[in-house]
C-alpha atoms as a printed R data frame, in Angstrom:
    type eleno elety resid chain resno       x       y       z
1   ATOM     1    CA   UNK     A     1  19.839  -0.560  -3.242
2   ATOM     2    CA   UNK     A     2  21.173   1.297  -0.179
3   ATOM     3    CA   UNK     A     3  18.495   1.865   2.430
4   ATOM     4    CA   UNK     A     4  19.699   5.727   2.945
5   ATOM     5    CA   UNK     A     5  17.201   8.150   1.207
6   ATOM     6    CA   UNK     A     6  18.575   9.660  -2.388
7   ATOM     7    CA   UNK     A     7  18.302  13.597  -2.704
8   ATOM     8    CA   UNK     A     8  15.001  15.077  -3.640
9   ATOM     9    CA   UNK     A     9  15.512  15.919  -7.181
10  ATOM    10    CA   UNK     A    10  12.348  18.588  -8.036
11  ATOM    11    CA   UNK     A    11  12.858  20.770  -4.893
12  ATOM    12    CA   UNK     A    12  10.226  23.721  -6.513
13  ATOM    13    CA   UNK     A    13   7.595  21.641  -5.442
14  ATOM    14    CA   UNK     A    14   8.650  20.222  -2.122
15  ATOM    15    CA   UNK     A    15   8.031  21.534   1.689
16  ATOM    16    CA   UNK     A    16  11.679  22.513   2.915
17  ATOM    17    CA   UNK     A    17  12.911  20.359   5.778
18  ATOM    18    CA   UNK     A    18  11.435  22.465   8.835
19  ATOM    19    CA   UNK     A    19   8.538  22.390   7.522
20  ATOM    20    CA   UNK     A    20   7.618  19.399   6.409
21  ATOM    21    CA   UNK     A    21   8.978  17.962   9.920
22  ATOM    22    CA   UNK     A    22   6.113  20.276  11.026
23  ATOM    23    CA   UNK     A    23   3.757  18.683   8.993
24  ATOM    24    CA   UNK     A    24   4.547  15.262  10.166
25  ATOM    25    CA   UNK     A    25   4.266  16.169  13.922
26  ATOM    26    CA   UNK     A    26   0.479  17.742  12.815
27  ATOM    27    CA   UNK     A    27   0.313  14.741  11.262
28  ATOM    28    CA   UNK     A    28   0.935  12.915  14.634
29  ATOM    29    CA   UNK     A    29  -1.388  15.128  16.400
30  ATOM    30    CA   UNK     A    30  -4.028  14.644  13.928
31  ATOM    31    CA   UNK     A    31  -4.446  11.015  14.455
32  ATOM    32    CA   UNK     A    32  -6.629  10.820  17.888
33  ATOM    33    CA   UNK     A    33  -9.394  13.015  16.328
34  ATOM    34    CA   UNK     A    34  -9.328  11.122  13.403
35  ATOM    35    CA   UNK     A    35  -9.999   8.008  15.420
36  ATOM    36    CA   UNK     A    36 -12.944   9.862  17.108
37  ATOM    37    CA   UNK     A    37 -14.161  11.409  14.157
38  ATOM    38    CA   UNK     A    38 -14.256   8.054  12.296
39  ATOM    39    CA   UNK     A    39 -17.723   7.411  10.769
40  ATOM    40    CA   UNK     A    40 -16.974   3.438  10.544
41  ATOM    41    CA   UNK     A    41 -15.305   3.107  13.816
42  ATOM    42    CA   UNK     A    42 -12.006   2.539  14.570
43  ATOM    43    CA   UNK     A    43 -10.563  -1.126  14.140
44  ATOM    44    CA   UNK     A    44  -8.006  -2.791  12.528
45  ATOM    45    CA   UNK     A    45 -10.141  -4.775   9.950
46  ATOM    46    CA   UNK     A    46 -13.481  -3.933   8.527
47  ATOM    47    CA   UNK     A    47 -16.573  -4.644   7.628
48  ATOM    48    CA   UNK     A    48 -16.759  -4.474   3.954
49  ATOM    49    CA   UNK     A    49 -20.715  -3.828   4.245
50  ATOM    50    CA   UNK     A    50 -19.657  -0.447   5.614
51  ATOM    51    CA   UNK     A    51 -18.280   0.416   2.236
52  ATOM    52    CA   UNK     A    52 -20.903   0.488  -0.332
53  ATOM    53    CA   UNK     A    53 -18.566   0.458  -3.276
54  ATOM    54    CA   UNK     A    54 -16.728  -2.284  -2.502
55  ATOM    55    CA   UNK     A    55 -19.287  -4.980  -4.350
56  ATOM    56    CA   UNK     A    56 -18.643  -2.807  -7.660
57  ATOM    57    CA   UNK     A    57 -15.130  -3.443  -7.522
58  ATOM    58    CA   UNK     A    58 -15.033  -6.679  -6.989
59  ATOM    59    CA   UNK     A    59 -17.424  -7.631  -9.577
60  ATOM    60    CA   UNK     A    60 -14.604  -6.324 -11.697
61  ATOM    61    CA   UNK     A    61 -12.012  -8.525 -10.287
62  ATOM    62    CA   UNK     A    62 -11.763 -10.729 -12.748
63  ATOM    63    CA   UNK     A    63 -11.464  -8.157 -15.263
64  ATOM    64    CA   UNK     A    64  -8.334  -6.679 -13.083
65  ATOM    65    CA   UNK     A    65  -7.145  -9.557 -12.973
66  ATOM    66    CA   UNK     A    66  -6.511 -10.650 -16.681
67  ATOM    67    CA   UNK     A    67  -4.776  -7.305 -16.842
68  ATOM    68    CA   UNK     A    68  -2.443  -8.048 -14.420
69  ATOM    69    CA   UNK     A    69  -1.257 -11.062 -16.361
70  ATOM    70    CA   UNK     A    70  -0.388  -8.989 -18.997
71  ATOM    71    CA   UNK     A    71   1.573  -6.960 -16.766
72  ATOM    72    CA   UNK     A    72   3.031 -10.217 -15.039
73  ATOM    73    CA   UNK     A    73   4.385 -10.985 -18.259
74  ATOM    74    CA   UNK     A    74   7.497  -9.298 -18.013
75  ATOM    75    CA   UNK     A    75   8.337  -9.552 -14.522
76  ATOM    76    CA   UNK     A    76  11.738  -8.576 -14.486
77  ATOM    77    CA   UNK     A    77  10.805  -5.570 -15.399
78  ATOM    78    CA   UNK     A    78   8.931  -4.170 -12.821
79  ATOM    79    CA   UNK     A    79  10.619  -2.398 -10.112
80  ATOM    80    CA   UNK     A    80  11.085  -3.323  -6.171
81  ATOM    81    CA   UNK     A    81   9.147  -1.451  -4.075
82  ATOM    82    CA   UNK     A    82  12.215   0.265  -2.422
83  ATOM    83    CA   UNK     A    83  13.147   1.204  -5.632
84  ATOM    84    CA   UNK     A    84  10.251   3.750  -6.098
85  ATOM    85    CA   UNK     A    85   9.555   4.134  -2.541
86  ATOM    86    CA   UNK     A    86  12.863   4.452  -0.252
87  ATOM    87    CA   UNK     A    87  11.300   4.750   2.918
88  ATOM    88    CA   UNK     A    88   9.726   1.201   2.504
89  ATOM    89    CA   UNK     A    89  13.595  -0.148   2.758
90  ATOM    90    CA   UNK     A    90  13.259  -0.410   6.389
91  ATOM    91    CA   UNK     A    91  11.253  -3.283   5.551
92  ATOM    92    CA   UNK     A    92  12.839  -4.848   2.053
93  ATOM    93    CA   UNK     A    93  15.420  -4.727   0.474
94  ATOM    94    CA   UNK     A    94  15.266  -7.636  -2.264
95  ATOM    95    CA   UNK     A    95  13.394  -7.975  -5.271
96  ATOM    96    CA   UNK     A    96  10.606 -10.064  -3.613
97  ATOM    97    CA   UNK     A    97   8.215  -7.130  -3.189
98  ATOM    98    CA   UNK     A    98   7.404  -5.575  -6.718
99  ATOM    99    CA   UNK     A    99   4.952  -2.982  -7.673
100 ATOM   100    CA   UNK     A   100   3.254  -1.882 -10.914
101 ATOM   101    CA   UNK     A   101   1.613   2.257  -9.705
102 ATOM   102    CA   UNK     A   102  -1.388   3.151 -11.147
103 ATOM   103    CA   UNK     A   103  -1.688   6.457  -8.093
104 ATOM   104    CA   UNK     A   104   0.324   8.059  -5.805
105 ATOM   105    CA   UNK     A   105  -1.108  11.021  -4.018
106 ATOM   106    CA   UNK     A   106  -1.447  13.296  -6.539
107 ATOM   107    CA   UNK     A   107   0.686  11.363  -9.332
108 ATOM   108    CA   UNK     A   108  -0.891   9.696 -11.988
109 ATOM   109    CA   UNK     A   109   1.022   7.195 -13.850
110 ATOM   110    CA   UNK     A   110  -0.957   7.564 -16.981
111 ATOM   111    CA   UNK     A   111   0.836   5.191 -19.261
112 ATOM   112    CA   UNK     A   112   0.307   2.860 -16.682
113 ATOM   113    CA   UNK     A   113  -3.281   3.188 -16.561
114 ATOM   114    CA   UNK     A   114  -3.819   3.525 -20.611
115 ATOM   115    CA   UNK     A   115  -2.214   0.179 -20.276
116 ATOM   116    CA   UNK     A   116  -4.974  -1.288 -18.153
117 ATOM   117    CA   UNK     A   117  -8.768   0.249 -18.949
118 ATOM   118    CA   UNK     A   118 -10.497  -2.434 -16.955
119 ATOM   119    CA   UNK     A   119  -8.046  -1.034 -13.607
120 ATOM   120    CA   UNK     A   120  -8.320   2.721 -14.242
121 ATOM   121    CA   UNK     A   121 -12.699   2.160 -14.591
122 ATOM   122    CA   UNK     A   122 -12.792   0.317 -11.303
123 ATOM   123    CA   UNK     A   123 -10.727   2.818  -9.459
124 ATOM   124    CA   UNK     A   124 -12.928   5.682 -10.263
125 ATOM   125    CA   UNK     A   125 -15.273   4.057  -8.341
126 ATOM   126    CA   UNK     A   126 -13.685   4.061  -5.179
127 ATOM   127    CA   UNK     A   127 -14.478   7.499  -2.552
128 ATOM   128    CA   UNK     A   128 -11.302   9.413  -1.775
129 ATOM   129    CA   UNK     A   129  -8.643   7.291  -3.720
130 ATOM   130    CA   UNK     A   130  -5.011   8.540  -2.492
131 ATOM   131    CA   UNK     A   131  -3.030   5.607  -4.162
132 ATOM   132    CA   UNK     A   132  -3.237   2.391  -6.212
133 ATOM   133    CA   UNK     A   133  -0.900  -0.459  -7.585
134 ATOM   134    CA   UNK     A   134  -0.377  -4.241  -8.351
135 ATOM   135    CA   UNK     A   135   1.112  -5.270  -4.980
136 ATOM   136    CA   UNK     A   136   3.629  -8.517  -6.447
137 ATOM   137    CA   UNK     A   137   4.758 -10.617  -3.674
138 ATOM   138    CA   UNK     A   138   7.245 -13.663  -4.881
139 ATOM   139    CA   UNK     A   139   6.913 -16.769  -3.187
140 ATOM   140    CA   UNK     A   140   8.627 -16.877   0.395
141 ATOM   141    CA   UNK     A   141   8.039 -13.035   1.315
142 ATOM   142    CA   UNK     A   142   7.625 -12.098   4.308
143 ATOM   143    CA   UNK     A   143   6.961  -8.824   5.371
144 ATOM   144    CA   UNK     A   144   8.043  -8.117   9.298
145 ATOM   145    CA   UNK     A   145   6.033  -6.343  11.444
146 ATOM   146    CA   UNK     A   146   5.524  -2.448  10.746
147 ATOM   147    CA   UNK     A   147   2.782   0.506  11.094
148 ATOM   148    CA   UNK     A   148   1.979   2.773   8.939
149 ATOM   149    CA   UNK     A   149   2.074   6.798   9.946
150 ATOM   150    CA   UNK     A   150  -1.564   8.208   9.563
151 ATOM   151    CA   UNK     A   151  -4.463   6.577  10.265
152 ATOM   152    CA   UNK     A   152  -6.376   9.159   7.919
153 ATOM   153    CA   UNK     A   153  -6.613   6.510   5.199
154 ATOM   154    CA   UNK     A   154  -7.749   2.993   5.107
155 ATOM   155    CA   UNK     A   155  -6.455   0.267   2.951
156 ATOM   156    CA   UNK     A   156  -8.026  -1.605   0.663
157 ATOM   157    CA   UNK     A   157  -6.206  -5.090  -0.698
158 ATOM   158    CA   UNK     A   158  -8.042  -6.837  -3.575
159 ATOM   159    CA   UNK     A   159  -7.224 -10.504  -4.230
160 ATOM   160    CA   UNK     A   160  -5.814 -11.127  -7.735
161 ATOM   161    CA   UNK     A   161  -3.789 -13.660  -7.497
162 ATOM   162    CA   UNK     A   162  -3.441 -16.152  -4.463
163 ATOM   163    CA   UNK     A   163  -2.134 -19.020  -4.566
164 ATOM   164    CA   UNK     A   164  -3.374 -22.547  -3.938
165 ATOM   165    CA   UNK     A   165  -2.113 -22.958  -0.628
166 ATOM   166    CA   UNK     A   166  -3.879 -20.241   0.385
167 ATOM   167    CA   UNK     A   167  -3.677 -20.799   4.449
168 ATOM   168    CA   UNK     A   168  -0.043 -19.966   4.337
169 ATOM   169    CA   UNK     A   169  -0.512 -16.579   2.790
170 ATOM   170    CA   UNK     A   170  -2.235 -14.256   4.940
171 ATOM   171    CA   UNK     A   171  -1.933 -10.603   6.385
172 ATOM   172    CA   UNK     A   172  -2.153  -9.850  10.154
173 ATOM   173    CA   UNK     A   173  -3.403  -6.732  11.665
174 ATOM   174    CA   UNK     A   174  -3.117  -6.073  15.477
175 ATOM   175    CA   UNK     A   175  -3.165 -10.064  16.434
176 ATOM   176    CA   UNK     A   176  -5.710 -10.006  13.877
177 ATOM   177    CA   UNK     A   177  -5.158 -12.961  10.642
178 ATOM   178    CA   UNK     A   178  -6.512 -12.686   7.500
179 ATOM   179    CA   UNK     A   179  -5.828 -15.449   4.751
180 ATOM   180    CA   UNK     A   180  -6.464 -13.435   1.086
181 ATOM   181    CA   UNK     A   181  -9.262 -15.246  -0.941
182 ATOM   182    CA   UNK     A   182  -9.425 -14.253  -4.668
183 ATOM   183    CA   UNK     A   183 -11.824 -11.307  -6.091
184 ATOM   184    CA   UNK     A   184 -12.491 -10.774  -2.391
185 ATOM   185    CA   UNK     A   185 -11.254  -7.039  -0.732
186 ATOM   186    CA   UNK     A   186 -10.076  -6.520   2.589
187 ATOM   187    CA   UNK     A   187 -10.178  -3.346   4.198
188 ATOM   188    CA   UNK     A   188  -8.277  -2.178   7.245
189 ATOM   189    CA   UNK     A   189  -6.527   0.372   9.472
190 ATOM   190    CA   UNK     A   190  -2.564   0.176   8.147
191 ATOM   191    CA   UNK     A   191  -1.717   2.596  11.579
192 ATOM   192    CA   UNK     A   192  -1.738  -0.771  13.394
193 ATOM   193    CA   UNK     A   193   1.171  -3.314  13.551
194 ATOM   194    CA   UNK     A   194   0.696  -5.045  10.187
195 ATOM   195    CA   UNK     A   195   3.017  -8.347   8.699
196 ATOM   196    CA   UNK     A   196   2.937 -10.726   5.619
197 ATOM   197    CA   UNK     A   197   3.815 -13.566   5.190
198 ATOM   198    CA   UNK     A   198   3.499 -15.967   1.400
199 ATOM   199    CA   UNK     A   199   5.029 -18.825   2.882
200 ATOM   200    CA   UNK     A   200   3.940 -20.795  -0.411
201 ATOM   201    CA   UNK     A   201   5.725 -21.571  -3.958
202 ATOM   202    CA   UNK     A   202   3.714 -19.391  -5.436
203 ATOM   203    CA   UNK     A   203   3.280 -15.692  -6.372
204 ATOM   204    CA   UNK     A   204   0.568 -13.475  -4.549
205 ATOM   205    CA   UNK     A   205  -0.967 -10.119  -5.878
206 ATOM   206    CA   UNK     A   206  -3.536  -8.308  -4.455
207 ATOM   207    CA   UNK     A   207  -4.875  -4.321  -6.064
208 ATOM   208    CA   UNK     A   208  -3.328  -2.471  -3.392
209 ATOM   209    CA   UNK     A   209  -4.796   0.834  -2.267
210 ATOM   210    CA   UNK     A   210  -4.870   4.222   0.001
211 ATOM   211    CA   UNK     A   211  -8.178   5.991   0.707
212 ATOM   212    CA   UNK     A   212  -9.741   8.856   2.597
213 ATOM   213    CA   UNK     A   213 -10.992   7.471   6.214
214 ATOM   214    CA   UNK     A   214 -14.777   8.687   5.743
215 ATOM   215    CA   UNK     A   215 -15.083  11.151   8.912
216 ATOM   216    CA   UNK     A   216 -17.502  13.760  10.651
217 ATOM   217    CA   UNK     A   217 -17.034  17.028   9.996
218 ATOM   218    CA   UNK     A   218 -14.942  18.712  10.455
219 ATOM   219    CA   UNK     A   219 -12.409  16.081  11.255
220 ATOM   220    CA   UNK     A   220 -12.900  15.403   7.606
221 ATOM   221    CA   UNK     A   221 -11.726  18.911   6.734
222 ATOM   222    CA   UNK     A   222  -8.202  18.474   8.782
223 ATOM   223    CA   UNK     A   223  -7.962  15.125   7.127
224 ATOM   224    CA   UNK     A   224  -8.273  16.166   3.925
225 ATOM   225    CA   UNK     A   225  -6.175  19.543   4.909
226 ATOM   226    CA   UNK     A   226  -3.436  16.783   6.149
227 ATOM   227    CA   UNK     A   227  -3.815  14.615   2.572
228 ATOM   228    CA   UNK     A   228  -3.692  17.483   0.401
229 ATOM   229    CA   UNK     A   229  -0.022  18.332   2.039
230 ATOM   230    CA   UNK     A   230   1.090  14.943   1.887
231 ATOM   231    CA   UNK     A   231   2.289  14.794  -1.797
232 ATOM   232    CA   UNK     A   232   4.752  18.040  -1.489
233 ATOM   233    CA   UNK     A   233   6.649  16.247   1.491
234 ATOM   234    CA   UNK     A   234  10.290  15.166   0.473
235 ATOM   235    CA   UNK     A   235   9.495  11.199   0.895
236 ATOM   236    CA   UNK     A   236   6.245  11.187  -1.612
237 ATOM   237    CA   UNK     A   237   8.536  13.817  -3.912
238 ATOM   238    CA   UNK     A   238  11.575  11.248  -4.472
239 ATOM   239    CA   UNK     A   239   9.324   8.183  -5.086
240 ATOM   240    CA   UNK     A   240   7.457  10.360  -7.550
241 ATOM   241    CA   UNK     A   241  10.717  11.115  -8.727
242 ATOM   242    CA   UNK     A   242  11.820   7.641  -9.010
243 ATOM   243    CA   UNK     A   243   8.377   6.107 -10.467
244 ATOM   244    CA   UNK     A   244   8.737   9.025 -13.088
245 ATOM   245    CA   UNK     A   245  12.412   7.535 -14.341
246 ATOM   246    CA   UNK     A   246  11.082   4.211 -14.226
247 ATOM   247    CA   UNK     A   247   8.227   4.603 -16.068
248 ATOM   248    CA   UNK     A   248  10.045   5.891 -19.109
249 ATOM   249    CA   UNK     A   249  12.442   3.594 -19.540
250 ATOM   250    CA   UNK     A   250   9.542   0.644 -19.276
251 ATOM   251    CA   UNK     A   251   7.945   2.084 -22.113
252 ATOM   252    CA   UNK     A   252  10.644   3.467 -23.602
253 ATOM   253    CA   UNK     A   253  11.504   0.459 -26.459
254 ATOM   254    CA   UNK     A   254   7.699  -1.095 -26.406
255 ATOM   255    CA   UNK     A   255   9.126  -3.926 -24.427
256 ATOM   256    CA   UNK     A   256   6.746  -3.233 -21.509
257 ATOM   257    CA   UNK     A   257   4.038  -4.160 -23.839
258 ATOM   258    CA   UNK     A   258   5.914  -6.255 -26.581
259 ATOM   259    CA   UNK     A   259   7.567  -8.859 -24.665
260 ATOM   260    CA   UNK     A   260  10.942  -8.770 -23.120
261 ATOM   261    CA   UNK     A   261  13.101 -10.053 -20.559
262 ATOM   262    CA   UNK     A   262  11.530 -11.682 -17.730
263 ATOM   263    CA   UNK     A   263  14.893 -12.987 -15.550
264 ATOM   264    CA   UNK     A   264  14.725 -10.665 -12.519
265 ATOM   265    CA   UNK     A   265  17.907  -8.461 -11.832
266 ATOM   266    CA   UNK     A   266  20.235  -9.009  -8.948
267 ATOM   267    CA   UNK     A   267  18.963  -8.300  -6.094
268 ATOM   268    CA   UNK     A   268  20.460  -5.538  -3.694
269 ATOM   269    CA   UNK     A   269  22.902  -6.028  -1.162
270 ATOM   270    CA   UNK     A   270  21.223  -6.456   2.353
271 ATOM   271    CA   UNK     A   271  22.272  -2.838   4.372
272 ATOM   272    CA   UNK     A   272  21.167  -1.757   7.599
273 ATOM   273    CA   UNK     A   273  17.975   0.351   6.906
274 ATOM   274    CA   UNK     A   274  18.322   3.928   7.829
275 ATOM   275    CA   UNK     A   275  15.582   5.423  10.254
276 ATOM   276    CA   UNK     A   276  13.801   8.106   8.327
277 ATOM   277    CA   UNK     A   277  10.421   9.968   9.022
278 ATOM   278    CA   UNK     A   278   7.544   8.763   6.684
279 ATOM   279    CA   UNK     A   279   5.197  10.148   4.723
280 ATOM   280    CA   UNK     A   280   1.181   9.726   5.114
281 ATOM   281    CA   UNK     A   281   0.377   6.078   3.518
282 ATOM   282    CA   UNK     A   282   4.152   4.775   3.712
283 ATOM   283    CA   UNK     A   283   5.487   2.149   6.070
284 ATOM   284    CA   UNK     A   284   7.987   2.090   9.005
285 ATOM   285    CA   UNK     A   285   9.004  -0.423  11.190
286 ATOM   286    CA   UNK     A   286   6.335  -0.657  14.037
287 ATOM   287    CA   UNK     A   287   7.078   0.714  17.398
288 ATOM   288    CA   UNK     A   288   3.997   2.959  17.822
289 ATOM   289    CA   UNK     A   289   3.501   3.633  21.520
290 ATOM   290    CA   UNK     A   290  -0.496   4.025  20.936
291 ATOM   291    CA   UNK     A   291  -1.100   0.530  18.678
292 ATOM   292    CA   UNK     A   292   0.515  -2.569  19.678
293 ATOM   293    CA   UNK     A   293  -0.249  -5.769  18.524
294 ATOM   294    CA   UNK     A   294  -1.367  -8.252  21.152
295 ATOM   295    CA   UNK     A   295   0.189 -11.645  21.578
296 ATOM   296    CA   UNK     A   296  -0.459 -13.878  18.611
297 ATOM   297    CA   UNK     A   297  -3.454 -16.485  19.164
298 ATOM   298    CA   UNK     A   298  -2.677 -18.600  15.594
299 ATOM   299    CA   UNK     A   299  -6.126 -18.392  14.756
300 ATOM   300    CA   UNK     A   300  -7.137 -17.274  10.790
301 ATOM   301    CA   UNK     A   301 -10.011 -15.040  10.522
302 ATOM   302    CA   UNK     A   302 -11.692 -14.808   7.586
303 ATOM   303    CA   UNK     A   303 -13.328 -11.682   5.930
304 ATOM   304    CA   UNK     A   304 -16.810 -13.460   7.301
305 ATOM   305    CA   UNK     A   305 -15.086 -13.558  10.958
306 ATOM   306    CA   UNK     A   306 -12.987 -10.114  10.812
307 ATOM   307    CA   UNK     A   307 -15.723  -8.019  11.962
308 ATOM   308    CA   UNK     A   308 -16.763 -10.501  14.554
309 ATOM   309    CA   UNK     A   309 -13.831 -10.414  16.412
310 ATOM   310    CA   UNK     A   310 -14.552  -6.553  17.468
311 ATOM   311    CA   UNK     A   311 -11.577  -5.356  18.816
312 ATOM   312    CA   UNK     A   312 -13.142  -2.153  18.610
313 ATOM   313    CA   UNK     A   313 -10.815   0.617  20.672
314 ATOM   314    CA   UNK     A   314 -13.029   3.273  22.534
């Protein structure tokens, strides 16, 4: 699939092009006073103690995760994440990276989440939920070095599925390592330079999702202001656009839940990504001038050590 962004097909609903480069330069503004107004600091991984929902969820883990084995079933049929999401193909372009959406700032994929009870119960438990999906990386992904645009939202991955040689799967946030440990969350700041690698023969999937940064007021009031924008912008319009065609033809025969195919198609062509402005909560390649990662140390950090390495910014 070419990296060059497909026309918006619902334009009723979507900020014309002036203004929704507005938006993302508000966006840009927005992101210092967000940092200040944080009321759990500003780092690139967390504490999980300063989120007092996280316990619930994982407790369901298990629950999530039997699910997601139904879902894993048919893996050919789930879609790339370029596929729904075209900004991400400055990042991937093959069919290593798959995703099954539950949420998408403001879109509910409701066939999805009829699908999986045990999912949709644990995710009204979370504060501020913006998005949410099975995050399905084959093994041998890597994911290069990117930021994401607005550090108004923190992400939240929850371990599903890791596999055995679980040292050589980890995430890395701002120098930062974290090796994924199963039913266990992680929490951090996506705004800094972020990579993956599964260098295993094994498939990884963690719950993947977006939520509100808790802030003061009434930096909480522009965040939200900024997040309420976000899902009318031409980038979140097109993926809902192409999560939309998806979903019906995965449900369209009964195959999704039946049985079907599971041989993965062909993957894409590798093209030259184009450079395109992103949308709150999606990913570009990572030359912020504020966050850079420091030089890599090789040590793993554990969700015990992440908040003991600090790396607080004032």
């Amino acid at each position: 699939m070419s990296a060059t962004r497909s026309p918006v097909q619902n334009p009723n609903r979507t900020l014309p092009r002036w203004l929704a480069k507005f938006f993302f330069q508000c966006v840009e503004a927005a992101q210092r006073r967000i940092a200040r107004g944080s009321l759990v600091g500003d780092r690139p991984i967390f504490d999980n103690a300063l989120f007092p929902w996280v316990g619930a969820l994982e407790a369901q883990a298990p629950a999530i995760a039997k699910e997601l084995e139904a879902v894993l079933a048919t893996p050919g049929r789930l879609p790339a994440f370029h596929e729904i999401s075209p900004d991400v193909a400055t990042i991937t372009q093959d069919h290593q990276w798959q995703t099954f959406v539950f949420l998408g700032y403001g879109m509910r994929a409701e066939r999805n989440l009829a699908r999986c009870p045990a999912t949709a119960a644990a995710l009204d438990g979370i504060p501020g939920l913006r998005t949410a999906f099975f995050s399905i990386l084959s093994p041998g992904k890597q994911i290069p070095l990117h930021s994401g645009p607005y550090n108004g939202v923190l992400r939240l991955h929850l371990a599903l599925k890791v596999p055995r040689e679980r040292e050589q799967c980890w995430i890395e946030v701002n120098g930062q390592r974290y090796v994924w440990q199963a039913n266990r969350a992680v929490i951090f700041d996506d705004a800094y330079p972020h990579e993956v690698h599964n260098d295993t023969d094994e498939t990884r999937v963690v719950l993947f999702v977006d939520f509100e940064r808790p802030c003061k007021v009434p930096v909480s009031w522009l965040n939200r202001l900024l997040l309420a924008f976000a899902p009318l912008t031409p980038e979140l319009q097109q993926a809902k656009t192409n999560h939309e065609k998806w979903e019906r033809d995965y449900y369209a025969d009964g195959a999704a839940v039946d049985g079907g195919s599971s041989a993965p198609p062909e993957a894409p062509p590798a093209t030259a990504p184009a450079s395109t402005a992103s949308a709150p909560g999606a990913a570009s390649p990572s030359t912020s001038k504020s966050r850079t990662a420091p030089a890599h140390d090789g040590e793993v950090q554990h969700a015990e050590h992440a908040e003991a390495s600090g790396n607080e910014r004032r």
